[in-house]
Every structure is written in structure tokens, then in C-alpha cells.
Tab-separated table of C-alpha atoms in Angstrom:
chain	number	residue	atom	x	y	z
A	1	MET	CA	9.225	-9.841	-19.199
A	2	SER	CA	10.718	-6.938	-17.234
A	3	LEU	CA	14.433	-6.232	-16.958
A	4	ALA	CA	14.342	-7.275	-13.295
A	5	GLU	CA	12.748	-10.601	-14.212
A	6	ASP	CA	15.300	-11.098	-16.993
A	7	LEU	CA	18.163	-10.592	-14.528
A	8	LEU	CA	16.633	-12.988	-12.006
A	9	ALA	CA	16.033	-15.626	-14.673
A	10	LEU	CA	19.620	-15.322	-15.916
A	11	ALA	CA	21.105	-15.590	-12.402
A	12	ALA	CA	18.917	-18.585	-11.569
A	13	LYS	CA	20.454	-20.492	-14.481
A	14	ALA	CA	23.991	-20.196	-13.115
A	15	ARG	CA	24.872	-23.860	-12.540
A	16	PRO	CA	26.093	-23.809	-8.896
A	17	LEU	CA	23.353	-21.396	-7.825
A	18	ALA	CA	20.657	-23.349	-9.675
A	19	ALA	CA	21.596	-26.538	-7.817
A	20	ARG	CA	21.273	-24.840	-4.446
A	21	LEU	CA	17.982	-23.175	-5.413
A	22	ARG	CA	16.561	-26.551	-6.459
A	23	ALA	CA	17.407	-27.909	-3.027
A	24	VAL	CA	15.105	-25.345	-1.379
A	25	GLY	CA	11.917	-27.147	-0.378
A	26	ARG	CA	13.468	-30.560	-0.942
A	27	GLU	CA	15.922	-30.480	1.940
A	28	PRO	CA	15.033	-29.532	5.545
A	29	ARG	CA	17.450	-26.609	5.526
A	30	VAL	CA	19.557	-24.926	2.845
A	31	VAL	CA	22.261	-22.387	3.698
A	32	PHE	CA	23.674	-19.818	1.264
A	33	PRO	CA	27.122	-18.817	2.603
A	34	ASN	CA	29.460	-16.008	1.497
A	35	VAL	CA	26.547	-13.623	0.909
A	36	HIS	CA	27.369	-9.960	1.382
A	37	PRO	CA	24.464	-7.913	2.888
A	38	ASN	CA	24.254	-5.936	-0.367
A	39	ALA	CA	23.158	-9.160	-2.073
A	40	HIS	CA	20.399	-10.025	0.419
A	41	ALA	CA	17.583	-8.451	-1.607
A	42	PHE	CA	18.701	-10.030	-4.879
A	43	LEU	CA	19.065	-13.508	-3.394
A	44	SER	CA	15.733	-13.108	-1.590
A	45	ALA	CA	14.118	-12.222	-4.916
A	46	LEU	CA	15.632	-15.364	-6.463
A	47	LEU	CA	14.226	-17.474	-3.642
A	48	THR	CA	10.815	-15.851	-4.044
A	49	ARG	CA	10.872	-16.532	-7.774
A	50	GLN	CA	11.809	-20.142	-7.087
A	51	THR	CA	9.116	-20.650	-4.450
A	52	ARG	CA	6.156	-18.879	-6.068
A	53	GLY	CA	4.397	-18.986	-2.699
A	54	ARG	CA	4.489	-17.025	0.554
A	55	VAL	CA	8.004	-16.043	1.614
A	56	TRP	CA	8.912	-14.713	5.067
A	57	LEU	CA	12.140	-12.704	5.063
A	58	LEU	CA	13.580	-12.337	8.565
A	59	ALA	CA	16.113	-9.563	9.099
A	60	ALA	CA	18.345	-9.524	12.158
A	61	ASP	CA	17.055	-6.166	13.440
A	62	PRO	CA	14.714	-3.272	12.470
A	63	ARG	CA	17.492	-1.348	10.743
A	64	GLY	CA	18.343	-4.324	8.566
A	65	GLN	CA	14.648	-4.870	7.934
A	66	GLU	CA	14.180	-1.340	6.582
A	67	ARG	CA	17.186	-1.671	4.340
A	68	LEU	CA	16.100	-5.072	3.027
A	69	HIS	CA	12.563	-3.885	2.330
A	70	ASN	CA	13.740	-0.756	0.501
A	71	GLU	CA	16.049	-2.816	-1.684
A	72	ILE	CA	13.756	-5.752	-2.431
A	73	LEU	CA	11.116	-3.364	-3.769
A	74	GLN	CA	13.367	-3.138	-6.845
A	75	TRP	CA	12.658	-6.810	-7.487
A	76	GLN	CA	9.367	-7.421	-5.648
A	77	PRO	CA	7.362	-4.139	-5.743
A	78	GLU	CA	4.505	-5.607	-3.685
A	79	ALA	CA	6.675	-6.797	-0.771
A	80	LEU	CA	5.036	-6.048	2.601
A	81	PHE	CA	6.732	-4.543	5.656
A	82	LEU	CA	5.690	-5.730	9.116
A	83	PRO	CA	7.239	-3.671	11.948
A	84	GLU	CA	7.921	-5.154	15.338
A	85	ALA	CA	5.367	-4.506	18.086
A	86	GLU	CA	6.352	-1.741	20.480
A	87	ILE	CA	7.675	-3.057	23.787
A	88	GLY	CA	9.358	-1.662	26.834
A	89	LEU	CA	7.368	1.558	26.827
A	90	ALA	CA	7.765	3.930	29.732
A	91	GLU	CA	4.953	4.075	32.271
A	92	ASN	CA	1.940	6.034	30.982
A	93	ALA	CA	3.479	6.251	27.498
A	94	ILE	CA	1.051	5.957	24.591
A	95	PRO	CA	1.979	3.502	21.805
A	96	ASP	CA	2.478	5.086	18.410
A	97	PRO	CA	-0.873	4.649	16.614
A	98	GLU	CA	0.835	4.733	13.217
A	99	ILE	CA	3.014	1.726	14.058
A	100	ALA	CA	-0.048	-0.163	15.287
A	101	ALA	CA	-1.872	0.822	12.098
A	102	ASP	CA	1.019	-0.241	9.861
A	103	ARG	CA	1.171	-3.608	11.615
A	104	LEU	CA	-2.535	-4.263	11.251
A	105	GLN	CA	-2.516	-3.155	7.618
A	106	ALA	CA	0.360	-5.501	6.789
A	107	LEU	CA	-1.234	-8.413	8.674
A	108	ASP	CA	-4.539	-7.860	6.860
A	109	GLN	CA	-2.881	-7.803	3.427
A	110	TRP	CA	-0.694	-10.802	4.263
A	111	ASP	CA	-3.679	-12.853	5.402
A	112	ARG	CA	-5.342	-12.382	1.995
A	113	LEU	CA	-2.322	-13.480	-0.054
A	114	LYS	CA	-1.524	-16.981	-1.244
A	115	SER	CA	1.839	-15.806	-2.540
A	116	GLY	CA	4.028	-12.817	-1.824
A	117	VAL	CA	6.827	-11.488	0.361
A	118	LEU	CA	6.692	-10.300	3.964
A	119	VAL	CA	9.754	-8.544	5.381
A	120	THR	CA	9.985	-8.609	9.166
A	121	THR	CA	12.480	-9.551	11.888
A	122	ALA	CA	13.179	-12.791	13.686
A	123	ALA	CA	12.135	-11.142	16.964
A	124	ALA	CA	8.752	-10.152	15.487
A	125	LEU	CA	7.816	-13.819	15.184
A	126	ASN	CA	7.289	-13.809	18.952
A	127	ASP	CA	4.851	-10.862	18.822
A	128	ASN	CA	1.205	-11.727	19.437
A	129	VAL	CA	-1.130	-11.130	16.485
A	130	PRO	CA	-4.705	-12.056	15.573
A	131	PRO	CA	-4.940	-15.581	14.112
A	132	PRO	CA	-6.136	-15.819	10.486
A	133	ALA	CA	-9.723	-16.460	11.596
A	134	GLY	CA	-9.471	-13.451	13.881
A	135	MET	CA	-8.294	-11.229	11.034
A	136	ARG	CA	-11.358	-12.152	9.027
A	137	ALA	CA	-13.606	-11.499	12.027
A	138	ILE	CA	-12.441	-7.905	12.445
A	139	ARG	CA	-13.260	-6.876	8.883
A	140	LEU	CA	-16.380	-4.734	8.936
A	141	GLU	CA	-18.053	-4.573	5.533
A	142	LEU	CA	-19.975	-1.404	4.681
A	143	SER	CA	-22.057	-0.789	1.575
A	144	VAL	CA	-24.473	1.782	0.232
A	145	GLY	CA	-28.045	0.772	1.098
A	146	GLN	CA	-26.963	-1.313	4.091
A	147	THR	CA	-29.060	-1.009	7.248
A	148	LEU	CA	-26.769	-0.139	10.126
A	149	PRO	CA	-27.819	2.515	12.647
A	150	PRO	CA	-25.080	5.141	13.082
A	151	GLU	CA	-25.059	4.661	16.848
A	152	GLU	CA	-24.433	0.929	16.330
A	153	LEU	CA	-21.494	1.659	14.035
A	154	ALA	CA	-20.144	4.058	16.660
A	155	ARG	CA	-20.456	1.365	19.346
A	156	LYS	CA	-18.584	-1.144	17.186
A	157	LEU	CA	-15.749	1.308	16.599
A	158	ASP	CA	-15.578	2.359	20.228
A	159	GLY	CA	-15.577	-1.256	21.418
A	160	ALA	CA	-12.792	-2.096	18.979
A	161	GLY	CA	-10.409	0.483	20.386
A	162	TYR	CA	-11.041	3.373	18.015
A	163	GLU	CA	-10.674	6.799	19.618
A	164	ARG	CA	-13.713	9.052	19.434
A	165	VAL	CA	-12.668	12.605	18.510
A	166	ALA	CA	-14.251	15.805	17.244
A	167	GLN	CA	-12.482	15.466	13.868
A	168	VAL	CA	-10.435	12.514	12.650
A	169	ALA	CA	-6.745	13.135	12.055
A	170	LEU	CA	-5.104	9.722	12.543
A	171	ARG	CA	-5.854	6.123	11.721
A	172	GLY	CA	-7.791	4.468	14.514
A	173	GLN	CA	-10.060	7.477	15.124
A	174	PHE	CA	-13.734	8.194	14.411
A	175	ALA	CA	-16.100	11.142	14.741
A	176	VAL	CA	-19.898	11.402	14.801
A	177	ARG	CA	-21.834	14.441	13.623
A	178	GLY	CA	-25.564	13.865	13.356
A	179	GLY	CA	-26.136	11.376	10.547
A	180	ILE	CA	-22.475	11.288	9.524
A	181	VAL	CA	-19.768	9.001	10.869
A	182	ASP	CA	-16.183	9.679	9.818
A	183	LEU	CA	-13.736	6.862	10.454
A	184	PHE	CA	-10.095	6.357	9.663
A	185	SER	CA	-9.555	2.615	9.372
A	186	TRP	CA	-6.259	1.053	10.371
A	187	HIS	CA	-5.552	-0.130	6.843
A	188	HIS	CA	-6.621	2.864	4.737
A	189	THR	CA	-4.540	5.812	3.571
A	190	LEU	CA	-7.628	8.073	3.546
A	191	PRO	CA	-10.511	8.349	6.035
A	192	LEU	CA	-14.038	7.278	5.131
A	193	ARG	CA	-17.221	9.343	5.501
A	194	VAL	CA	-20.387	7.301	6.079
A	195	GLU	CA	-23.555	9.309	5.507
A	196	PHE	CA	-26.846	7.929	6.804
A	197	PHE	CA	-30.468	8.464	5.921
A	198	GLY	CA	-32.114	7.214	9.072
A	199	ASP	CA	-30.586	3.788	9.733
A	200	GLU	CA	-29.529	3.235	6.131
A	201	ILE	CA	-26.135	4.046	4.663
A	202	GLU	CA	-26.849	6.609	1.967
A	203	SER	CA	-23.311	7.211	0.715
A	204	LEU	CA	-19.690	6.233	1.302
A	205	ARG	CA	-16.788	8.409	0.292
A	206	HIS	CA	-13.119	8.741	1.062
A	207	PHE	CA	-12.154	12.305	1.885
A	208	ASP	CA	-9.107	14.524	2.243
A	209	LEU	CA	-8.052	15.147	5.845
A	210	ASP	CA	-6.936	18.751	5.360
A	211	ALA	CA	-9.642	20.024	3.048
A	212	GLN	CA	-12.374	17.737	4.466
A	213	THR	CA	-13.645	17.364	0.894
A	214	SER	CA	-14.656	14.203	-0.932
A	215	VAL	CA	-11.942	12.432	-2.897
A	216	GLN	CA	-13.652	9.278	-4.098
A	217	PRO	CA	-17.230	8.011	-3.695
A	218	VAL	CA	-17.478	4.222	-3.389
A	219	GLU	CA	-20.276	1.688	-3.264
A	220	GLN	CA	-18.520	-0.578	-0.768
A	221	ALA	CA	-15.796	-0.151	1.819
A	222	GLU	CA	-14.186	-2.097	4.579
A	223	ALA	CA	-12.961	-1.086	8.024
A	224	LEU	CA	-10.702	-3.064	10.319
A	225	LEU	CA	-11.988	-3.097	13.873
A	226	GLY	CA	-8.519	-3.445	15.392
A	227	GLU	CA	-6.513	-6.075	17.267
A	228	SER	CA	-8.295	-5.316	20.543
A	229	ALA	CA	-11.478	-6.767	19.011
A	230	VAL	CA	-9.848	-10.189	18.688
A	231	ALA	CA	-9.757	-12.760	21.453
A	232	GLY	CA	-7.007	-15.350	21.653
A	233	GLU	CA	-4.025	-13.791	19.914
A	234	VAL	CA	-1.169	-16.092	18.963
A	235	PRO	CA	2.562	-15.629	18.304
A	236	LEU	CA	3.179	-14.584	14.714
A	237	ARG	CA	5.260	-17.728	14.085
A	238	GLU	CA	2.124	-19.857	14.573
A	239	THR	CA	0.474	-18.210	11.564
A	240	ILE	CA	3.098	-19.488	9.133
A	241	ARG	CA	1.139	-21.638	6.750
A	242	LYS	CA	2.312	-24.993	5.529
A	243	GLY	CA	4.240	-24.453	2.337
A	244	GLY	CA	5.461	-20.989	3.313
A	245	LEU	CA	9.205	-20.438	2.952
A	246	VAL	CA	11.019	-18.865	5.924
A	247	VAL	CA	14.317	-17.198	5.043
A	248	ASP	CA	16.630	-16.148	7.866
A	249	LEU	CA	18.909	-13.320	6.696
A	250	ASP	CA	21.164	-13.793	9.716
A	251	ALA	CA	21.255	-17.602	9.540
A	252	GLY	CA	20.924	-17.739	13.316
A	253	GLY	CA	17.546	-19.432	13.373
A	254	GLU	CA	18.265	-23.058	12.746
A	255	TRP	CA	14.573	-23.796	12.309
A	256	ALA	CA	14.259	-21.623	9.170
A	257	ALA	CA	14.135	-23.477	5.852
A	258	VAL	CA	16.742	-21.177	4.301
A	259	GLY	CA	19.670	-19.471	5.975
A	260	ILE	CA	21.719	-16.663	4.434
A	261	THR	CA	25.057	-15.779	5.973
A	262	ALA	CA	28.194	-13.803	5.196
A	263	GLU	CA	30.280	-16.541	6.803
A	264	PRO	CA	32.486	-18.316	4.275
A	265	GLU	CA	32.156	-21.966	3.449
A	266	GLU	CA	35.140	-23.860	2.182
A	267	ASP	CA	35.032	-24.497	-1.564
A	268	ASP	CA	31.570	-22.941	-1.890
A	269	PRO	CA	30.929	-22.366	-5.612
A	270	THR	CA	28.271	-19.641	-5.242
A	271	PRO	CA	29.654	-16.670	-3.288
A	272	PHE	CA	27.883	-13.320	-3.508
A	273	LEU	CA	30.789	-10.928	-3.145
A	274	HIS	CA	30.887	-7.184	-2.593
A	275	HIS	CA	32.072	-5.433	-5.751
A	276	GLY	CA	34.414	-3.131	-3.766
A	277	VAL	CA	34.128	-0.170	-6.154
A	278	GLY	CA	31.784	2.194	-4.307
A	279	GLY	CA	28.130	2.633	-3.482
A	280	PHE	CA	25.412	1.085	-5.615
A	281	GLU	CA	21.700	0.681	-5.132
A	282	ALA	CA	20.054	-2.476	-6.463
A	283	GLY	CA	22.340	-5.117	-7.900
A	284	ASP	CA	25.615	-4.229	-6.186
A	285	LEU	CA	26.951	-7.774	-6.122
A	286	VAL	CA	28.927	-10.234	-8.155
A	287	VAL	CA	27.911	-13.844	-8.680
A	288	GLU	CA	30.841	-16.084	-9.470
């Protein structure tokens, strides 16, 4: 057991805190009052440990979301970060492709998980996203030996919103040179080079953008076709599966199963207080 897990296990045994943790999932709504923002990540990790399922952590705003995600990585290294969709863009402005890519990557990973942590904002729950069935539909499987004419692959990518360029530089782009199709999928950190022999995929390899040299040959790969390839998007809140725990870090959403607030509660036995002795990273809290 890691030190982080030891600390969580010890805190979860504290009698007043244990009683409130046990109430999560049994009562319609449980509120943890007197929680300083520096304790949000630790308490969220306790709730995740208690739930052992999918946990949605809702920050009040993007700044709070970034802070929460950075801190909870100390306790939950695999926690996902889902940014809000860009809105209110000026006329003729082009959305940031990296934000769109980060969103699609997080949604794809989240759809595959039966347990885990997703850090987002309460406002993001109103953003439209592909439904779970739609996420599965936009996964394009590629494998060595597969018959798939290069022009057909190019049509799929073009129809899914990928930008055709002379040389890929960003996620969401592809390039065609003879029997080679380079594509930078929304959810990969490296682009993929698909080499054809006629209509058959002869090789697949991830490559370095700057050097344009092979990094890793693979037998199979997957590309995400993009949100534009999905019909019938739904608000993110509609994708919350039964059994998932929604934690509101601002306690403003009365519909969330768990609320966390800095507001005091009379005679509350489980305050998470600021230590008051300077700046800490993870663990800067006191449980009384």
C-alpha cells in the first residue's frame, strides 16, 4: 500500500468523518461543511476511495478546476481533466484545436472507464458531447494487413472534420503523400503514419513531428474521427451513468449527491481547517 493510500485509509477511520462517508450513496444528498479549498483534493480522494466507481468532481470555475486537478493527482494519478467547451468566440475566430482535442481525448478515456475520476466544472455539464454510443462509433480501428484504400481513409478523415495539410503539425490534421497517410488523432500525443501497399495497410508507426522519423511501430492503432462525425449530441449531464457519484465542490448544485462547502455548520464534528502556517502542496489541512 502506498503512503497516499495509507493516509487516506487512516483519515477514513476518523469516527465523525467515517459516519459521513458511510452516508454517501445511502442518503440523497450529503454535505461536508467547513472544508477549506486546500482540502478539496484530499476529501475528493476520500470520496473516490469510498465509492470505488466513477466520480465526477465539479469545480466552480476553470481556475478552480485546474487547481483541483493538479492537487488530486497526488492522490489519484489517473484523474482526467475535461475542459469546458469554448463559447462566445468573436466572429470568424477559429476555436483552439488543442482544447477540442483535449476534450475529445478525455471523453474517450472516460467512456471506457467503469471507475475513475473526472475533474470538470458545473457549467461544463451543459456542454453538448457525443453520447456513449456515439463515442464508440467514431473510433476508427486500423491494423496491419487491413484492406482500406488510402483515398477512403482520407475521405473518412476529411468528412470527420480533420484538416488536410501538407504536413501534420497539430491534432486533428492529416496529410496524404502517395501511398502514405499521416494523421494526428485527437486522442494521441504522437501522429500516426499509415503506409499502404495498394489498398492494404502495410505498416503503422507513430512518428516524431520535428524529425519526421519513426518512434514506435505498432500492429494496431485507433483514430478518433471527431465530434463532428456524431449526430445527436447530448448535454454532458445526460451521460452520467447510474451509480456515478457527482461531487459539487461549490455546493451550489442541489442535485449533486455530495456537496462540499467552506460554509460552517453549527456543531459539525468534521471540519477541514486551514493550517494557517504558510503554503503547502498536497495535504495542507487539519482534520479534527
